[in-house]
Tab-separated table of C-alpha atoms in Angstrom:
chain	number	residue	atom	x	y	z
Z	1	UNK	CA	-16.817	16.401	7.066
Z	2	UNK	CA	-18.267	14.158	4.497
Z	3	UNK	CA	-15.567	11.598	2.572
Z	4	UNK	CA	-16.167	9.593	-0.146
Z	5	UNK	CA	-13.871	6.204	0.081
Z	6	UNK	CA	-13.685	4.465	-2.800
Z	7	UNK	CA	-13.176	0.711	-1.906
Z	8	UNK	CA	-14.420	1.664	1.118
Z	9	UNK	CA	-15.698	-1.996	0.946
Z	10	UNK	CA	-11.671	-3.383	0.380
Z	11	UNK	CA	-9.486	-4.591	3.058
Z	12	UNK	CA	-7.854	-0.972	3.672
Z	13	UNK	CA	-10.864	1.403	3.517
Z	14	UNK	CA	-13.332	-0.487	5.197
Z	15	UNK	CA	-10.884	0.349	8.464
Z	16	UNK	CA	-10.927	3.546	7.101
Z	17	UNK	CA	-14.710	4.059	7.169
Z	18	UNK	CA	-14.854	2.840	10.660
Z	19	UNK	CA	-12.068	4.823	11.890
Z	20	UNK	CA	-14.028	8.220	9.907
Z	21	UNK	CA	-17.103	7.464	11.508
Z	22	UNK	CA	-15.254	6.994	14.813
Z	23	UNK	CA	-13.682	10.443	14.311
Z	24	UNK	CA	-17.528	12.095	13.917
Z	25	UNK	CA	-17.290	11.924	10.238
Z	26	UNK	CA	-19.719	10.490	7.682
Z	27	UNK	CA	-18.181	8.404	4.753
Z	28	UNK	CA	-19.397	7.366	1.752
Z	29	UNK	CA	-18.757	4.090	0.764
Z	30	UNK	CA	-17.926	3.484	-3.241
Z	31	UNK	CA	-16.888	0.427	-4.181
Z	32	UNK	CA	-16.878	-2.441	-7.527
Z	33	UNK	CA	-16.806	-5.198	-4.938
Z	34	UNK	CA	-14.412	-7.294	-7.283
Z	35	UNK	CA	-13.985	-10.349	-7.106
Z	36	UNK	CA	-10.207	-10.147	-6.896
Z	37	UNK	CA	-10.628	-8.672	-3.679
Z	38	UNK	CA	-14.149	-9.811	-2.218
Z	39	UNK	CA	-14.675	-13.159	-3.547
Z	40	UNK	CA	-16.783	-14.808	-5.764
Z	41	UNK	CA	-20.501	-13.422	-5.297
Z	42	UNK	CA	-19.763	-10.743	-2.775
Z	43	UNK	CA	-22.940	-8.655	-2.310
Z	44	UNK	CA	-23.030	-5.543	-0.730
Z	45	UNK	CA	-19.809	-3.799	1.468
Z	46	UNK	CA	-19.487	-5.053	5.087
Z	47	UNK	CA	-19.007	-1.262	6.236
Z	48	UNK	CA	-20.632	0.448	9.334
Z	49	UNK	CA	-23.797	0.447	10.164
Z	50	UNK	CA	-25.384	3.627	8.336
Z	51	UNK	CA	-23.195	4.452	6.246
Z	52	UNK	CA	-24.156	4.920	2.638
Z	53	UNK	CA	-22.847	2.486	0.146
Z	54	UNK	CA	-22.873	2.153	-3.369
Z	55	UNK	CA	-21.581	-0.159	-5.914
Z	56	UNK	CA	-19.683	1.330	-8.515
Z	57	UNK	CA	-16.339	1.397	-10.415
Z	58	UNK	CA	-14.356	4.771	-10.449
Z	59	UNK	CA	-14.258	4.019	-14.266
Z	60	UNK	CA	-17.648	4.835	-14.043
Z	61	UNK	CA	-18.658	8.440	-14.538
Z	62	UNK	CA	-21.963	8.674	-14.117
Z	63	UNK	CA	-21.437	5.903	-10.070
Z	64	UNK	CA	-18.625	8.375	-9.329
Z	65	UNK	CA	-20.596	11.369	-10.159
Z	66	UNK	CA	-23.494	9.834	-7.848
Z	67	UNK	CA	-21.126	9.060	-4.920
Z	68	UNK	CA	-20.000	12.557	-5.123
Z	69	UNK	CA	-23.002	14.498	-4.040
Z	70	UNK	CA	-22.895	17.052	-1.154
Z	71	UNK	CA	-19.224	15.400	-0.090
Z	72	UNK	CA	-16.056	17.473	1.420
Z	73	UNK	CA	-13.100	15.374	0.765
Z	74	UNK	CA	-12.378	11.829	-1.653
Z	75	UNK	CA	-10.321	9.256	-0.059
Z	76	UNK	CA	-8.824	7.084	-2.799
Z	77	UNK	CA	-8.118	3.400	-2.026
Z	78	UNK	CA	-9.859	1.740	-5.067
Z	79	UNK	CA	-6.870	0.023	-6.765
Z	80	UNK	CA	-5.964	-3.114	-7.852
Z	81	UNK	CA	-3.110	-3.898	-5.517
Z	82	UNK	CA	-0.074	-6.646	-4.803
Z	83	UNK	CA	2.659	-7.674	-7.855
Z	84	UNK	CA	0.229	-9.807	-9.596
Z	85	UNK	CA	1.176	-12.971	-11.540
Z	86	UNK	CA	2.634	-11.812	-14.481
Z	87	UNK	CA	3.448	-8.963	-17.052
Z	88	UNK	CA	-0.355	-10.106	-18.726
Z	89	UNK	CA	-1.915	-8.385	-15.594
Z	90	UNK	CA	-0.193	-5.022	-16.733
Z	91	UNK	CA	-3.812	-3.695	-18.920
Z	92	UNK	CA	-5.897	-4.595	-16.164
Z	93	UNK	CA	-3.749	-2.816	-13.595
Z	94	UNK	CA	-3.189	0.784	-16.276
Z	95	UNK	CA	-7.144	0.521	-16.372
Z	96	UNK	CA	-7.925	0.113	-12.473
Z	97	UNK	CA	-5.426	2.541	-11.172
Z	98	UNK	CA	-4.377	4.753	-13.669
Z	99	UNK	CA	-7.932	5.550	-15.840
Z	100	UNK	CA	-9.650	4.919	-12.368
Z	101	UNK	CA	-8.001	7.509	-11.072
Z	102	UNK	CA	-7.935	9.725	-13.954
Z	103	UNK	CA	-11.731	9.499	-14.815
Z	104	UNK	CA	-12.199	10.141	-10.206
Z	105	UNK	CA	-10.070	13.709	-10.607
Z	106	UNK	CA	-12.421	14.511	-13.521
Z	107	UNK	CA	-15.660	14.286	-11.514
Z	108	UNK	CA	-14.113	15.260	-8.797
Z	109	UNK	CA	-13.366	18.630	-10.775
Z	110	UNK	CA	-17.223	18.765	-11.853
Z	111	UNK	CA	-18.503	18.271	-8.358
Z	112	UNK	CA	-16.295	20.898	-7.168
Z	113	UNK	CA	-14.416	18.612	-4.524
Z	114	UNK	CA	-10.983	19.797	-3.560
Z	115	UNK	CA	-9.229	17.496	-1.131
Z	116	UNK	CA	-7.848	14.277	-1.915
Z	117	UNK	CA	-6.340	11.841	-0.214
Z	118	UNK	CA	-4.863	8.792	-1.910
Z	119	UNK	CA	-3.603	5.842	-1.117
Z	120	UNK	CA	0.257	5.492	-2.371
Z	121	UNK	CA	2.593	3.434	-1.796
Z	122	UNK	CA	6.549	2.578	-0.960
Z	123	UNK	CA	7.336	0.571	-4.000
Z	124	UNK	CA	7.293	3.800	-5.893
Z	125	UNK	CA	11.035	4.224	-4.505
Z	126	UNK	CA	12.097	0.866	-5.647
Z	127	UNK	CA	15.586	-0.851	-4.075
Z	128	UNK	CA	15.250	1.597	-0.833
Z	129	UNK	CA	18.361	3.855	0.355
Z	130	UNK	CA	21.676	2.837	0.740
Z	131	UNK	CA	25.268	3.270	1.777
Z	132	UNK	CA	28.755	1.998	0.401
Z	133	UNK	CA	31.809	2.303	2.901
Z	134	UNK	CA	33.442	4.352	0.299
Z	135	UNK	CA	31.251	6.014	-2.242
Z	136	UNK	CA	28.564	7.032	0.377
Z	137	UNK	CA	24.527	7.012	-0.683
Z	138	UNK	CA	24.102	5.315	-3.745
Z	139	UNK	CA	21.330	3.987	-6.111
Z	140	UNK	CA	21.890	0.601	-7.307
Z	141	UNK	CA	20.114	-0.579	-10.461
Z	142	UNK	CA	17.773	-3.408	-10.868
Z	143	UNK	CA	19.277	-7.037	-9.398
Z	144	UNK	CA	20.924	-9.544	-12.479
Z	145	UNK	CA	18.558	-12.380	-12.848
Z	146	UNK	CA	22.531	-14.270	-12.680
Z	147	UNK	CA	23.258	-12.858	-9.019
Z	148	UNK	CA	19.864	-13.932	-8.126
Z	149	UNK	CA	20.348	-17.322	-9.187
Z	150	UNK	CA	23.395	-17.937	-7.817
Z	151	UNK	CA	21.642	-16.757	-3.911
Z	152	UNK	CA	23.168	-12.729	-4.535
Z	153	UNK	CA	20.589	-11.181	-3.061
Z	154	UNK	CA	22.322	-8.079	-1.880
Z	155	UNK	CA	22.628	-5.785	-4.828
Z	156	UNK	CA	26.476	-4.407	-4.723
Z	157	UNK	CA	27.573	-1.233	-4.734
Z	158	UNK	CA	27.701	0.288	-8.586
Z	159	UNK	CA	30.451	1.866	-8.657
Z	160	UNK	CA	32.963	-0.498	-6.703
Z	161	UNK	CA	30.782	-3.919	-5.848
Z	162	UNK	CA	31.027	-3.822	-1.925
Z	163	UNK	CA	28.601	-5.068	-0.261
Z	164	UNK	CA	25.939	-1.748	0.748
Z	165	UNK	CA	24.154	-1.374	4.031
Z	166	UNK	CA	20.468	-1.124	3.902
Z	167	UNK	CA	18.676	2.466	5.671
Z	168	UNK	CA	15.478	4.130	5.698
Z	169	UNK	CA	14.266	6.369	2.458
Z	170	UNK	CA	12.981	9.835	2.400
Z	171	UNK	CA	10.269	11.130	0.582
Z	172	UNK	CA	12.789	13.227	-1.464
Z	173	UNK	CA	14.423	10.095	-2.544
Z	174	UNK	CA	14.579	9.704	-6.437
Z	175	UNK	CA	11.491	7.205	-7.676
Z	176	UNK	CA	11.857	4.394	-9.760
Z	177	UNK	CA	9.220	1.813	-9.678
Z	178	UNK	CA	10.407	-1.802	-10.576
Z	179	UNK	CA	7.224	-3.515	-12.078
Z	180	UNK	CA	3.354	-2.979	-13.225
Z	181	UNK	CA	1.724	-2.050	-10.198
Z	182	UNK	CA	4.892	0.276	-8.757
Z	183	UNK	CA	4.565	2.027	-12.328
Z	184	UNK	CA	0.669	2.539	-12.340
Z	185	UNK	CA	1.236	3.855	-8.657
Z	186	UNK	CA	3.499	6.439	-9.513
Z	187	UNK	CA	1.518	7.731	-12.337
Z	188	UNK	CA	-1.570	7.748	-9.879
Z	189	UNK	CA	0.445	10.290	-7.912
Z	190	UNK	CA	1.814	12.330	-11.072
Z	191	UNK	CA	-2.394	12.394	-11.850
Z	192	UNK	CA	-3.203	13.430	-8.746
Z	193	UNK	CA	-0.474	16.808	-8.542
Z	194	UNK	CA	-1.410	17.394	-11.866
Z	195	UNK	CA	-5.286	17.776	-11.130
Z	196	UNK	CA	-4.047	19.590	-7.706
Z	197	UNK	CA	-2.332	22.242	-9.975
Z	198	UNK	CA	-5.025	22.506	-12.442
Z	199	UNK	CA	-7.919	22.748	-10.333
Z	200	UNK	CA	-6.384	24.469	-7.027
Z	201	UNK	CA	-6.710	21.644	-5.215
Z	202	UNK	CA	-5.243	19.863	-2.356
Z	203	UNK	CA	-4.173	16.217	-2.741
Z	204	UNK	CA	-2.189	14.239	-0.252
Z	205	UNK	CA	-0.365	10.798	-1.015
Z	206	UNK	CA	0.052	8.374	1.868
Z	207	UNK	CA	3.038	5.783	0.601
Z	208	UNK	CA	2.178	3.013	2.551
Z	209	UNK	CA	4.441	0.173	3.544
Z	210	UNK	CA	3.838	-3.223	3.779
Z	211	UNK	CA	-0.359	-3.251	5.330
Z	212	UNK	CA	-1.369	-5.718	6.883
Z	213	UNK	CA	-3.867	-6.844	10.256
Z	214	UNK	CA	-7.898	-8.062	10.144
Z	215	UNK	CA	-9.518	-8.552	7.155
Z	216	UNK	CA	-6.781	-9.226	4.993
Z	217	UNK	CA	-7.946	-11.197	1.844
Z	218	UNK	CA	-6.618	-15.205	1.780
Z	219	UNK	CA	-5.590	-17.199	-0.973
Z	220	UNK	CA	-4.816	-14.293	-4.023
Z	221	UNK	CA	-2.071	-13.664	-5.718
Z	222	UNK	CA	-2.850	-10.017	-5.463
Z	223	UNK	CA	-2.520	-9.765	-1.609
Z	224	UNK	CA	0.873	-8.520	0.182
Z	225	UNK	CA	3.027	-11.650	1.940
Z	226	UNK	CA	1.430	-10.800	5.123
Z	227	UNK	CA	-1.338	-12.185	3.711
Z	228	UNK	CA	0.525	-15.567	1.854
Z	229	UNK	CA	2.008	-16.466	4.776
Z	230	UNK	CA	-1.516	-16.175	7.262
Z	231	UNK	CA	-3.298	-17.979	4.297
Z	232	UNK	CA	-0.559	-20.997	3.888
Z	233	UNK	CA	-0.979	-21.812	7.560
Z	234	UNK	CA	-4.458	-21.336	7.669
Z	235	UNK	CA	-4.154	-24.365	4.820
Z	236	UNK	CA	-1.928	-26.031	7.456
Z	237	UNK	CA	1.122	-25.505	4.910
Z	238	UNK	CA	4.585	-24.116	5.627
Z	239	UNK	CA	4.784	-20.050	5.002
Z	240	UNK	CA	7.115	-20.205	1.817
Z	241	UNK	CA	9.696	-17.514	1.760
Z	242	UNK	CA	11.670	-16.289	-0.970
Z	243	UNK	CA	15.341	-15.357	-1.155
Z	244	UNK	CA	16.920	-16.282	1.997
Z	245	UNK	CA	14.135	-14.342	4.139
Z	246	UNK	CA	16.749	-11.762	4.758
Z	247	UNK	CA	14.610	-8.774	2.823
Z	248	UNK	CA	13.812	-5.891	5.104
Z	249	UNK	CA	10.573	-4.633	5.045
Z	250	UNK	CA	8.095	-2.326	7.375
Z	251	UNK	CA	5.255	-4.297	8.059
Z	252	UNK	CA	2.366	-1.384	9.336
Z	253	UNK	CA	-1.084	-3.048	11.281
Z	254	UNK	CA	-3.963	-1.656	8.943
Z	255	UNK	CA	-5.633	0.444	12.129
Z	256	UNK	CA	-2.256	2.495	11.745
Z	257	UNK	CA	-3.282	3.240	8.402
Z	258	UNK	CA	-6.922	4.393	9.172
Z	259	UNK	CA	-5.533	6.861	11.442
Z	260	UNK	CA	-3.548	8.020	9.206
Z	261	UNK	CA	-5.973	8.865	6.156
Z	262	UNK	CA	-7.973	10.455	9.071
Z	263	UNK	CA	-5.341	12.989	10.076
Z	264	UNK	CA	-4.304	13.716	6.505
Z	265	UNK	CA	-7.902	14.085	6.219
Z	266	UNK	CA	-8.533	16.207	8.953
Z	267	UNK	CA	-5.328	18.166	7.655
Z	268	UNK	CA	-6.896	19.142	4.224
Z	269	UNK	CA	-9.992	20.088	6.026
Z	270	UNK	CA	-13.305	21.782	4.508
Z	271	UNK	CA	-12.915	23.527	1.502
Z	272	UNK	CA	-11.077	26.561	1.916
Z	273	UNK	CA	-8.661	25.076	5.055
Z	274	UNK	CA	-5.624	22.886	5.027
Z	275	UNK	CA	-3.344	22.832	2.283
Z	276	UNK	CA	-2.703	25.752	0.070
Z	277	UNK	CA	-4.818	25.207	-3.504
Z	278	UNK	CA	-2.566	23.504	-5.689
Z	279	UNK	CA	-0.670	21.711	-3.411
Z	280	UNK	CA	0.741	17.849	-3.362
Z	281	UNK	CA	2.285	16.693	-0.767
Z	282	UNK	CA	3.979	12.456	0.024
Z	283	UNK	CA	4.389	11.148	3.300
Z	284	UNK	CA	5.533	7.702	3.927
Z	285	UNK	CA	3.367	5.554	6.593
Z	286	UNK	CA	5.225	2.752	7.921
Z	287	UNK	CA	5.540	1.655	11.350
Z	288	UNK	CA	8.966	2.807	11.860
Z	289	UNK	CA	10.138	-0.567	13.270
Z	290	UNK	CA	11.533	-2.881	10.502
Z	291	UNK	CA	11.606	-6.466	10.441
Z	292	UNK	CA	12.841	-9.235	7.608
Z	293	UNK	CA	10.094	-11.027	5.964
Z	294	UNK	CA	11.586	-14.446	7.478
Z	295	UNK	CA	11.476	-13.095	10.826
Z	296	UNK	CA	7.391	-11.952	9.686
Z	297	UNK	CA	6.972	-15.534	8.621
Z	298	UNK	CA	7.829	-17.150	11.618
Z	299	UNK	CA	6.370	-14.782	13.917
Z	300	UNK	CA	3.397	-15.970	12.252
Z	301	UNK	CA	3.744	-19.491	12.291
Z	302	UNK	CA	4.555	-19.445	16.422
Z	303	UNK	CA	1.661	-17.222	16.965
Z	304	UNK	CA	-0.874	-19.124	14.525
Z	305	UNK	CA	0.844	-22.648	15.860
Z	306	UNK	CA	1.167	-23.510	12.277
Z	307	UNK	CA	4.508	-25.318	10.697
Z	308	UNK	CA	7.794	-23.014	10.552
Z	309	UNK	CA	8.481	-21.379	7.397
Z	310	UNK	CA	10.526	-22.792	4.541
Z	311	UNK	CA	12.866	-20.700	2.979
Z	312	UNK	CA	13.041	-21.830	-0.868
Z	313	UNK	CA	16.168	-19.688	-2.036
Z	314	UNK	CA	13.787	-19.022	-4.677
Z	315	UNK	CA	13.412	-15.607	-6.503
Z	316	UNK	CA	10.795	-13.052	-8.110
Z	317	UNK	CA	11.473	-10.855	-11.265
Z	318	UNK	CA	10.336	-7.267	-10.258
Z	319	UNK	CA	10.930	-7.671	-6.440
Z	320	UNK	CA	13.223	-5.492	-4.789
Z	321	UNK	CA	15.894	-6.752	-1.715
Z	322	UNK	CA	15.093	-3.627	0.687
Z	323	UNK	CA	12.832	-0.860	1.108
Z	324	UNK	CA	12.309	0.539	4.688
Z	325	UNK	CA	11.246	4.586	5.078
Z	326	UNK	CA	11.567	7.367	7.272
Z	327	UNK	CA	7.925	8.251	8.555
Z	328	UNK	CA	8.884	11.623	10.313
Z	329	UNK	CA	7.736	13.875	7.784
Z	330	UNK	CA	3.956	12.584	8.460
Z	331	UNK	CA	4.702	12.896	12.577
Z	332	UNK	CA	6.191	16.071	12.054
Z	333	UNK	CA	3.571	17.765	9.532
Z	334	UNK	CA	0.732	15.554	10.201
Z	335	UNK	CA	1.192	14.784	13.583
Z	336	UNK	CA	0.790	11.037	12.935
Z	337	UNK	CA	2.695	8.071	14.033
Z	338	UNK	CA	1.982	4.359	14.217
Z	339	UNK	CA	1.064	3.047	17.942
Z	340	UNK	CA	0.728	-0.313	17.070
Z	341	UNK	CA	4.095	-2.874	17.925
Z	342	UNK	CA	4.740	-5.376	15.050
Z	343	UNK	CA	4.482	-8.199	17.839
Z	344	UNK	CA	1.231	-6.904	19.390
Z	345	UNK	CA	0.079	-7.046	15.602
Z	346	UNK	CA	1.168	-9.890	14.227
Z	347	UNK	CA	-0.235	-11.999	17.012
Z	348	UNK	CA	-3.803	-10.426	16.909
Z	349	UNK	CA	-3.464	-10.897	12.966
Z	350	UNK	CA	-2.532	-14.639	13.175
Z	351	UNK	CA	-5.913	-15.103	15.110
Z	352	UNK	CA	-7.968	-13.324	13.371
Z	353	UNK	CA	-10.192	-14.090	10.673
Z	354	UNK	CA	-9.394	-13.332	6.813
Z	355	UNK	CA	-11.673	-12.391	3.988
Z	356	UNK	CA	-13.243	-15.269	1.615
Z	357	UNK	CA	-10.814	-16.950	-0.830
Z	358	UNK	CA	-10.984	-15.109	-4.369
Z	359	UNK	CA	-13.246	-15.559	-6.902
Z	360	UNK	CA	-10.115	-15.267	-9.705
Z	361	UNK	CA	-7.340	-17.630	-10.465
C-alpha cells in the first residue's frame, strides 16, 4: 500500500513513516517543514532512507495534488498542535487544521483516494468522565477562574458540589472542546465524516492522548508537557508544574502511536477493502496506564538526573483537571494496544535526544 503522510517530517509521522516502511509499505512524505515545529532553517525531512519527500503545505492544492499521485491511503498528521500561547494563535490554528484539512479531502476527492486516517485527539472530550456518590456520571462545566485561584482544582459535582471521582472516557462520550486547538480538532473530524459520506469514503480518527518519546521538539510553546518538562532539565531548570501536579493524564510513547496508524491503516486497506464507503469511525489511543503529570515530571527529573520539579499552584485558562480514556474499542476492532510501559518510556525519553529549539517565539 502506498500512504501519503502529511508531516511525515513532524515529530509524530516521521515514526509513522518508519514504522510504514517497516510494515512493507511505501510512504510518501508531505510536509511545510515549519518552523514551529522544525526550527529555524530546517531543510529537507529527516525520514527513511528512500522514501519520497516533498515540501508542501496541505493549503496548497496544486503540493497536495502532487503528493497524491498513484497513492492508496492519506495519513493526516499535518497540524499545528499543543494549547498555544494565547487566544491570538486562534487564525493561525482555523487555517492549519481546519482549511488544511478541508482543502486535503478536496484533492483527495479529485485523486480518487478513499481511506483516511487522521490524527485526532483526546481534548476533543474536554473535563474527561466522571462520577458523583449520589447523582452518578455527570458532566461538569468549565472550572471558575475563582476555584482555580483559590487551589480548587477538582471541578465539583453540578448538581450537588461533592467532590467527583475521575474514570476513563468512551468514544461515545459527549464532546466539548475547551480552547482553540480542541475546537479546530473537532471540526477536523466533523470534515473528515462529512467528506467520508459525500465521497463513499473511509476515514478513521485516532484520538490520541498525551504523545510523547524521541524526537519530541524542545523549547516551544506548542509542544505537549512531556516535552516542557524534558526541555527545562535539559536547560538544567526545575520541570514547572501547574496546579498541584495532581491532573491525570495518559501519557502514550510515540512508537505506540505508529503502530497504531499502521493497523488502522492496514484496516481501511486498498480501495475497495476495510471499512464500508461512507464510514467514520473514533478510537481513542492511549496507553491504558494513567499517571499525574507531577508523578510524569519527576519521573523525568530522576531518570534525566536533573532538579525535582516545582509545583507552582499556578493555573492555565482552557486546561482541563482530567482526561484519561478507554482504549478497548481500538484493541477490540483494530486489534491494537500499546506495549510500551510508561517507565520503560519515560526513561528512554529522558535520554534521548530532542529536535532543535524553534525558530518562533
Amino acid at each position: 500500500m502506498r500512504v501519503l503522510v502529511t508531516g511525515g517530517a513532524g515529530f509524530i509521522g516521521s515514526h509513522i513513516v518508519e514504522a510504514l516502511t517497516e510494515a512493507g509499505h511505501e510512504a510518501v512524505v508531505l510536509d511545510a517543514l515549519l518552523p514551529s515545529a522544525h526550527g529555524a532553517g530546517a531543510a529537507s525531512p529527516a525520514v527513511a532512507p528512500g522514501v519520497r519527500q516533498l515540501r508542501g503545505d496541505v493549503r496548497d492544492g496544486d503540493a497536495v495534488a502532487e503528493a497524491l499521485h498513484g497513492v492508496d491511503a492519506v495519513c493526516h498528521q499535518a497540524a499545528m498542535v499543543g494549547l498555544g500561547k494565547d487566544f491570538s494563535d486562534a487564525p493561525e490554528y482555523v487555517s492549519c487544521n481546519d482549511l488544511g484539512t478541508a482543502m486535503l479531502l478536496t484533492a483527495m476527492e479529485r485523486a480518487g483516494v478513499r481511506a483516511l486516517v487522521l490524527a485526532g485527539s483526546m481534548v476533543v472530550y474536554g473535563e474527561g468522565r466522571y462520577t458523583c456518590p449520589q447523582h452518578g456520571v455527570v458532566r461538569p462545566g468549565p472550572r471558575a477562574v475563582p476555584d482555580l485561584r483559590a487551589g480548587r482544582f477538582d471541578p465539583p459535582c453540578p448538581d450537588c458540589g461533592a467532590a467527583l471521582r475521575p474514570g476513563l472516557v468512551g468514544e461515545d462520550a459527549p464532546l466539548d472542546p475547551r480552547n482553540t486547538y480542541a475546537t479546530t480538532k473537532l471540526a477536523q473530524e466533523h470534515l473528515a465524516a462529512a467528506w467520508a459520506r459525500a465521497v463513499d469514503g473511509a476515514a478513521v480518527s485516532l484520538r490520541y492522548h498525551n504523545v510523547y518519546g524521541p524526537g519530541m521538539p524542545c523549547d516551544t510553546p506548542y509542544a505537549g508537557v512531556a516535552s516542557f518538562f524534558r526541555s527545562a532539565l535539559a536547560r538544567g531548570v526545575a520541570p514547572t508544574v501547574y496546579e498541584d501536579g495532581a491532573q491525570r493524564r495518559d501519557f502514550v510513547n510515540v512508537r505506540d502511536i505508529a503502530a497504531a496508524n499502521v493497523t488502522a491503516l492496514e484496516a481501511l486497506g486498498a480501495p475497495g477493502a476495510g471499512r464500508a464507503p461512507g464510514s467514520f469511525a473514533a478510537y481513542n489511543t492511549g496507553s491504558g496506564d494513567p499517571h499525574t503529570i507531577g508523578e510524569t515530571a519527576s519521573a523525568l527529573a530522576e531518570f534525566y538526573g536533573g532538579p525535582d520539579p516545582v509545583v507552582t499552584g499556578e493555573f492555565r485558562l482552557g486546561d482541563v483537571r482530567h482526561i484519561t480514556a478507554s482504549s478497548e474499542r481500538a484493541a477490540r476492532e483494530l486489534g491494537w494496544r500499546a506495549r510500551i510501559g510508561f517507565a520503560e518510556g519515560m526513561k528512554e525519553f529522558a535520554a534521548s535526544d530532542m529536535r532543535a529549539p524553534s525558530g518562533r517565539a
